[in-house]
Amino acid sequence: MSNHDNTPLSSAHHEEEDTPAVSSPKAGFLPIETNWFDRLFISVVIWVALSLLWFRFIEPMGLSIWISNAIALALAVLIISKG
Amino acid sequence: MQSNRLGWILLAPTLAILFFFGVLPFIYVVYVSFHQWNPFAADPTMIFNGADNFRKIVFDAEFLNSVGVTVLFVLFAVISELVVGYILAQAFMKEFPGKAIFRTIHTLPLIMAPIIVGSVWKLMMTPSIGIIPHYLNEWFGITVNIGTSPVAAFATIIIMDIWHWTPLVTLTLIAALVSLPPDPFEQAQIDGANKRQIFFHITVPMIAPAVVATVFIRLMDALRTVDEVWMLTGGGPGSATRFVGVHIFKEVFPKTNYGYGSTISVIVLYLTIVACWLLYVTMLAPRSKKD
């Protein structure tokens, strides 16, 4: 019982505390603190929503879905870098 | 390094199960959603059709109607379950005669399979033999027929869902309330705060994570409700209770349209994730600090 702190799980715990965080939250133009994965997720959500709205309202007027994809990609770059 | 490897070894079985039973089927459904595929047709070949299924879905009036009906159902059911569940949880925090028996009886609906719940409610709601239409007619002169009245069918499904799932909400909220430290409440009472102020400024913020987790679970469940509704109304009358789950079922099984069914599933998953994420952002996510 005396060497309780030498068990593998407790040492794992200590090591985890010393390890630097893989991704740290940052404050960009988004109203919440996000890491890069959050911003990627937001970008994908926006891309899907934009594509569906494009299919419904814009594509019947003759504009290709690739324009929507380009806009979504530009937004994704902006959100991931400055969000 | 050694402990890192141990961590990964301990996690490996869970990750493997998650990958094979969660991630792989999801990737397969996304793959199928870009195809036209009827495995029971004379030619069961999968035909890649790009985003045509997604083009079709945004103009599918039945699907859009089912999304609207489902959102209404989720709003009514989940909010009611949260309110009733909280009231019951607060009641169970106090001592009263027969509390243990009442708590056991109250939890019983949770152990019933949804398809059984649907069958039992169908028996209770059938006009000629059901106990509920009989007494509603005898006591209040109200005639209820879920086979012909869309409002009655929709309301019955909401009441059935509340009956079935409120105990889950009660149990999670009891767990949250029990774990609250007494000090902030005592200090607030000493400072002269009234019950309403204590509820909104101390209780709600402290149980918010548990509430959000409970709403996540109920939201995800309610969005994919099929069996109870299928047994009770079969999606009718008309399309009054044709929730997205029922819509997918009808698209995939009777029509064997697996490609389009997968597309609907992907969109429903997307809507579920977005709804949960918006809830998380609104209730829990740390606000950005701007200098």
Coordinates of C-alpha atoms in Angstrom, one line a residue:
Chain A
M1 CA 0.0 0.0 0.0
S2 CA 2.9 2.3 0.7
N3 CA 4.0 2.5 -3.0
H4 CA 0.5 3.4 -4.1
D5 CA 1.8 6.2 -6.4
N6 CA 4.0 3.8 -8.3
T7 CA 1.1 1.9 -9.9
P8 CA 0.9 2.2 -13.7
L9 CA -2.3 4.1 -13.7
S10 CA -1.1 6.7 -11.2
S11 CA 2.1 7.3 -13.1
A12 CA 0.1 7.6 -16.3
H13 CA -1.9 10.3 -14.6
H14 CA 1.2 12.2 -13.6
E15 CA 2.6 11.9 -17.1
E16 CA -0.6 13.2 -18.6
E17 CA -0.3 16.2 -16.4
D18 CA 3.2 17.0 -17.7
T19 CA 2.3 16.4 -21.4
P20 CA 1.5 19.7 -23.3
A21 CA -2.0 19.9 -24.7
V22 CA -2.4 18.8 -28.3
S23 CA -4.7 21.6 -29.1
S24 CA -5.4 24.7 -27.0
P25 CA -8.7 26.7 -27.1
K26 CA -8.4 30.1 -28.8
A27 CA -10.5 33.2 -29.1
G28 CA -11.2 34.2 -32.7
F29 CA -14.2 35.8 -34.3
L30 CA -16.5 32.9 -33.2
P31 CA -18.4 33.6 -30.0
I32 CA -17.1 30.5 -28.3
E33 CA -13.7 29.2 -27.4
T34 CA -12.7 26.6 -30.0
N35 CA -9.8 24.3 -30.9
W36 CA -8.9 23.4 -34.5
F37 CA -11.2 20.3 -34.5
D38 CA -14.2 22.4 -33.3
R39 CA -13.6 24.8 -36.2
L40 CA -13.2 22.0 -38.7
F41 CA -16.5 20.6 -37.4
I42 CA -18.2 24.0 -37.7
S43 CA -16.9 24.2 -41.3
V44 CA -18.3 20.8 -42.2
V45 CA -21.7 21.6 -40.7
I46 CA -21.8 24.9 -42.7
W47 CA -20.6 23.1 -45.9
V48 CA -23.5 20.5 -45.7
A49 CA -26.1 23.2 -44.8
L50 CA -24.9 25.4 -47.7
S51 CA -24.9 22.5 -50.1
L52 CA -28.5 21.5 -49.2
L53 CA -29.7 25.1 -49.5
W54 CA -27.9 25.4 -52.8
F55 CA -29.6 22.3 -54.1
R56 CA -33.0 23.6 -53.1
F57 CA -32.8 27.2 -54.1
I58 CA -29.8 28.2 -56.2
E59 CA -29.1 25.1 -58.4
P60 CA -32.5 25.2 -60.1
M61 CA -31.5 28.7 -61.4
G62 CA -28.6 27.2 -63.2
L63 CA -25.6 27.8 -60.8
S64 CA -23.4 24.7 -60.3
I65 CA -22.9 23.1 -56.9
W66 CA -19.2 23.5 -57.4
I67 CA -19.6 27.3 -56.7
S68 CA -21.2 26.3 -53.3
N69 CA -18.3 24.0 -52.6
A70 CA -15.8 26.8 -53.4
I71 CA -17.6 29.2 -51.1
A72 CA -17.7 26.5 -48.4
L73 CA -14.0 25.8 -48.8
A74 CA -13.1 29.5 -48.5
L75 CA -15.3 29.8 -45.4
A76 CA -13.6 26.7 -44.0
V77 CA -10.2 28.2 -44.5
L78 CA -11.3 31.4 -42.8
I79 CA -13.0 29.7 -39.9
I80 CA -10.1 27.3 -39.2
S81 CA -7.5 30.0 -39.4
K82 CA -9.2 33.0 -37.8
G83 CA -12.2 31.5 -36.0
Chain B
M1 CA 6.0 6.4 -22.9
Q2 CA 5.4 3.0 -21.1
S3 CA 2.2 4.3 -19.5
N4 CA 1.0 5.8 -22.8
R5 CA 1.3 2.4 -24.4
L6 CA -0.6 0.9 -21.5
G7 CA -3.4 3.4 -21.9
W8 CA -3.7 2.6 -25.6
I9 CA -3.7 -1.2 -24.8
L10 CA -6.5 -0.7 -22.3
L11 CA -8.4 1.4 -24.7
A12 CA -7.9 -0.9 -27.7
P13 CA -10.9 -3.3 -27.2
T14 CA -13.3 -0.3 -26.8
L15 CA -11.8 1.5 -29.8
A16 CA -12.0 -1.7 -31.9
I17 CA -15.6 -2.3 -31.0
L18 CA -16.4 1.4 -31.7
F19 CA -14.6 1.2 -35.0
F20 CA -16.3 -2.0 -36.3
F21 CA -19.8 -1.4 -35.0
G22 CA -19.9 2.4 -35.1
V23 CA -17.5 4.0 -37.5
L24 CA -17.5 1.4 -40.3
P25 CA -21.3 1.1 -40.6
F26 CA -21.5 4.9 -40.6
I27 CA -18.9 5.1 -43.5
Y28 CA -20.8 2.4 -45.3
V29 CA -24.2 4.3 -45.0
V30 CA -22.5 7.5 -46.3
Y31 CA -21.1 5.4 -49.2
V32 CA -24.5 3.9 -50.0
S33 CA -26.2 7.4 -49.7
F34 CA -24.4 8.3 -53.0
H35 CA -25.7 5.3 -54.8
Q36 CA -29.0 4.0 -56.3
W37 CA -29.3 0.6 -54.8
N38 CA -32.1 -1.9 -54.5
P39 CA -30.5 -5.2 -53.4
F40 CA -33.7 -7.2 -54.1
A41 CA -34.2 -5.9 -57.7
A42 CA -33.5 -8.1 -60.7
D43 CA -30.3 -6.1 -61.0
P44 CA -29.0 -5.6 -57.5
T45 CA -25.9 -3.6 -58.6
M46 CA -25.1 -0.4 -56.8
I47 CA -25.1 2.5 -59.2
F48 CA -23.2 5.6 -58.3
N49 CA -25.4 8.7 -58.8
G50 CA -23.3 11.4 -57.2
A51 CA -25.3 13.8 -55.1
D52 CA -28.6 13.0 -56.9
N53 CA -30.1 11.5 -53.7
F54 CA -29.3 14.7 -51.9
R55 CA -30.8 16.8 -54.7
K56 CA -34.0 14.7 -54.5
I57 CA -34.3 14.9 -50.7
V58 CA -34.5 18.7 -50.6
F59 CA -37.6 18.5 -52.8
D60 CA -39.2 15.5 -51.2
A61 CA -42.4 16.9 -49.6
E62 CA -43.0 13.7 -47.6
F63 CA -39.5 13.9 -46.1
L64 CA -39.7 17.6 -45.3
N65 CA -43.2 17.1 -43.7
S66 CA -41.8 14.2 -41.6
V67 CA -38.9 16.5 -40.4
G68 CA -41.5 19.1 -39.4
V69 CA -43.6 16.6 -37.6
T70 CA -40.6 15.1 -35.8
V71 CA -39.3 18.5 -34.7
L72 CA -42.7 19.4 -33.2
F73 CA -42.8 16.0 -31.5
V74 CA -39.3 16.4 -30.1
L75 CA -40.1 19.9 -28.8
F76 CA -43.3 18.9 -27.1
A77 CA -42.0 15.6 -25.7
V78 CA -38.6 16.6 -24.5
I79 CA -39.7 19.9 -22.9
S80 CA -42.6 18.1 -21.1
E81 CA -40.4 15.3 -20.0
L82 CA -37.8 17.8 -18.6
V83 CA -40.5 19.7 -16.7
V84 CA -42.4 16.7 -15.3
G85 CA -39.1 14.9 -14.6
Y86 CA -37.7 17.8 -12.6
I87 CA -41.0 18.1 -10.6
L88 CA -40.9 14.4 -9.8
A89 CA -37.1 14.6 -9.0
Q90 CA -37.8 17.4 -6.5
A91 CA -40.7 15.3 -5.0
F92 CA -38.4 12.3 -4.6
M93 CA -35.8 14.5 -2.8
K94 CA -38.4 14.8 0.0
E95 CA -39.5 12.1 2.4
F96 CA -43.1 10.9 2.1
P97 CA -45.0 7.7 3.0
G98 CA -44.7 5.0 0.3
K99 CA -41.8 6.8 -1.5
A100 CA -39.9 3.6 -2.2
I101 CA -42.9 1.9 -3.8
F102 CA -43.9 4.9 -5.8
R103 CA -40.3 5.3 -7.1
T104 CA -40.2 1.7 -8.2
I105 CA -43.6 1.9 -9.9
H106 CA -42.6 5.2 -11.5
T107 CA -39.5 3.5 -13.0
L108 CA -41.3 0.5 -14.4
P109 CA -42.1 2.0 -17.9
L110 CA -38.3 2.3 -18.5
I111 CA -37.8 -1.5 -18.6
M112 CA -40.5 -2.0 -21.2
A113 CA -39.5 -2.5 -24.8
P114 CA -40.8 0.4 -27.0
I115 CA -42.7 -2.0 -29.3
I116 CA -44.6 -3.4 -26.2
V117 CA -45.4 0.2 -25.1
G118 CA -46.8 0.9 -28.6
S119 CA -48.9 -2.3 -28.5
V120 CA -50.3 -1.6 -25.0
W121 CA -51.2 2.0 -25.9
K122 CA -52.8 0.8 -29.1
L123 CA -55.0 -1.5 -27.1
M124 CA -55.8 1.3 -24.7
M125 CA -56.6 3.7 -27.5
T126 CA -58.6 1.5 -29.8
P127 CA -62.2 3.1 -29.8
S128 CA -64.2 -0.2 -29.5
I129 CA -62.1 -1.9 -26.7
G130 CA -59.8 0.8 -25.3
I131 CA -60.1 2.0 -21.8
I132 CA -59.1 5.6 -22.6
P133 CA -61.7 6.5 -25.3
H134 CA -64.3 4.7 -23.2
Y135 CA -63.8 6.8 -20.1
L136 CA -63.2 10.0 -22.0
N137 CA -66.5 9.5 -23.7
E138 CA -68.3 8.4 -20.5
W139 CA -67.0 11.1 -18.2
F140 CA -66.4 14.1 -20.5
G141 CA -68.4 13.2 -23.6
I142 CA -65.2 13.5 -25.7
T143 CA -64.9 11.1 -28.7
V144 CA -61.3 10.2 -29.4
N145 CA -60.2 8.1 -32.4
I146 CA -56.5 8.1 -33.2
G147 CA -57.3 6.3 -36.5
T148 CA -59.2 9.3 -37.9
S149 CA -58.0 12.4 -35.9
P150 CA -54.5 13.6 -36.7
V151 CA -54.4 15.8 -33.5
A152 CA -55.5 12.9 -31.3
A153 CA -52.9 10.6 -32.8
F154 CA -50.1 13.1 -32.4
A155 CA -51.1 14.0 -28.9
T156 CA -51.3 10.3 -27.9
I157 CA -47.8 9.7 -29.1
I158 CA -46.5 12.6 -27.1
I159 CA -48.3 11.4 -24.0
M160 CA -47.0 7.9 -24.6
D161 CA -43.5 9.1 -25.0
I162 CA -43.7 11.2 -21.8
W163 CA -45.1 8.2 -19.9
H164 CA -42.3 6.0 -21.2
W165 CA -39.3 8.3 -20.8
T166 CA -39.9 10.7 -18.0
P167 CA -38.6 8.2 -15.4
L168 CA -35.2 8.4 -17.2
V169 CA -35.2 12.2 -16.9
T170 CA -36.3 11.9 -13.2
L171 CA -33.5 9.5 -12.4
T172 CA -30.7 11.6 -14.0
L173 CA -32.0 14.8 -12.3
I174 CA -32.3 13.0 -8.9
A175 CA -28.6 12.0 -9.4
A176 CA -27.7 15.7 -10.2
L177 CA -29.7 17.1 -7.3
V178 CA -28.3 14.7 -4.8
S179 CA -24.8 15.6 -5.7
L180 CA -25.3 19.3 -5.2
P181 CA -23.3 20.7 -2.2
P182 CA -25.6 22.3 0.5
D183 CA -23.3 25.3 1.2
P184 CA -24.4 27.6 -1.7
F185 CA -28.1 27.0 -0.8
E186 CA -27.5 27.8 2.9
Q187 CA -25.5 30.9 2.1
A188 CA -28.2 32.1 -0.3
Q189 CA -30.9 31.6 2.3
I190 CA -28.9 33.5 4.9
D191 CA -28.5 36.3 2.3
G192 CA -32.3 36.4 2.0
A193 CA -32.7 34.9 -1.5
N194 CA -36.2 33.6 -2.3
K195 CA -37.0 30.2 -3.8
R196 CA -37.2 31.6 -7.3
Q197 CA -33.8 33.3 -7.1
I198 CA -32.2 30.1 -5.6
F199 CA -33.7 28.0 -8.4
F200 CA -32.6 30.3 -11.3
H201 CA -29.2 31.4 -10.0
I202 CA -28.0 28.4 -8.1
T203 CA -29.9 25.2 -8.9
V204 CA -30.2 25.6 -12.7
P205 CA -26.6 26.6 -13.3
M206 CA -25.3 23.7 -11.1
I207 CA -27.5 21.0 -12.7
A208 CA -27.1 22.4 -16.3
P209 CA -24.5 19.8 -17.4
A210 CA -26.8 17.0 -16.2
V211 CA -29.8 18.6 -17.9
V212 CA -27.9 19.0 -21.2
A213 CA -26.7 15.4 -21.1
T214 CA -30.3 14.2 -20.4
V215 CA -31.7 16.4 -23.2
F216 CA -29.0 15.0 -25.6
I217 CA -30.1 11.5 -24.8
R218 CA -33.8 12.2 -25.1
L219 CA -33.3 14.4 -28.2
M220 CA -31.3 11.6 -30.0
D221 CA -33.9 9.0 -29.0
A222 CA -36.9 11.1 -29.9
L223 CA -35.5 11.9 -33.3
R224 CA -35.2 8.3 -34.2
T225 CA -38.5 7.0 -32.7
V226 CA -39.9 4.3 -34.9
D227 CA -41.3 1.2 -33.1
E228 CA -43.7 2.9 -30.6
V229 CA -45.2 5.0 -33.4
W230 CA -45.2 2.1 -35.9
M231 CA -47.2 0.0 -33.5
L232 CA -49.6 2.8 -32.4
T233 CA -50.5 4.6 -35.6
G234 CA -48.3 3.2 -38.4
G235 CA -47.4 6.9 -39.2
G236 CA -51.1 7.9 -39.8
P237 CA -53.7 9.1 -40.1
G238 CA -52.4 10.5 -43.4
S239 CA -48.9 11.6 -42.6
A240 CA -49.8 13.2 -39.2
T241 CA -47.4 10.9 -37.2
R242 CA -45.0 10.0 -40.0
F243 CA -41.8 10.8 -38.2
V244 CA -38.5 10.6 -40.0
G245 CA -37.7 7.2 -38.4
V246 CA -41.0 5.9 -39.8
H247 CA -40.3 7.6 -43.1
I248 CA -36.9 5.8 -43.4
F249 CA -38.5 2.5 -42.4
K250 CA -41.1 2.9 -45.2
E251 CA -38.5 3.9 -47.7
V252 CA -36.1 1.1 -46.9
F253 CA -38.2 -1.9 -46.1
P254 CA -41.4 -1.9 -48.2
K255 CA -39.8 0.0 -51.1
T256 CA -36.3 -1.6 -50.6
N257 CA -34.8 1.7 -51.7
Y258 CA -31.6 1.4 -49.7
G259 CA -29.7 4.2 -51.4
Y260 CA -32.3 6.9 -50.8
G261 CA -33.0 5.5 -47.3
S262 CA -29.3 5.9 -46.5
T263 CA -29.4 9.5 -47.7
I264 CA -32.3 10.3 -45.4
S265 CA -30.5 8.6 -42.5
V266 CA -27.4 10.7 -43.1
I267 CA -29.4 13.9 -43.2
V268 CA -31.2 12.9 -40.0
L269 CA -27.9 12.1 -38.3
Y270 CA -26.6 15.6 -39.5
L271 CA -29.7 17.3 -38.0
T272 CA -29.3 15.4 -34.8
I273 CA -25.6 16.4 -34.5
V274 CA -26.4 20.0 -35.3
A275 CA -29.2 20.1 -32.8
C276 CA -27.0 18.6 -30.0
W277 CA -24.1 20.9 -30.9
L278 CA -26.4 24.0 -30.8
L279 CA -27.7 23.0 -27.4
Y280 CA -24.1 22.5 -26.2
V281 CA -23.0 25.9 -27.5
T282 CA -26.0 27.6 -26.0
M283 CA -25.9 26.0 -22.6
L284 CA -22.3 24.9 -21.8
A285 CA -19.6 26.1 -24.2
P286 CA -17.1 28.6 -22.7
R287 CA -17.6 32.0 -24.2
S288 CA -14.8 33.6 -26.1
K289 CA -12.9 36.2 -24.2
K290 CA -12.3 39.3 -26.4
D291 CA -9.9 42.0 -25.2

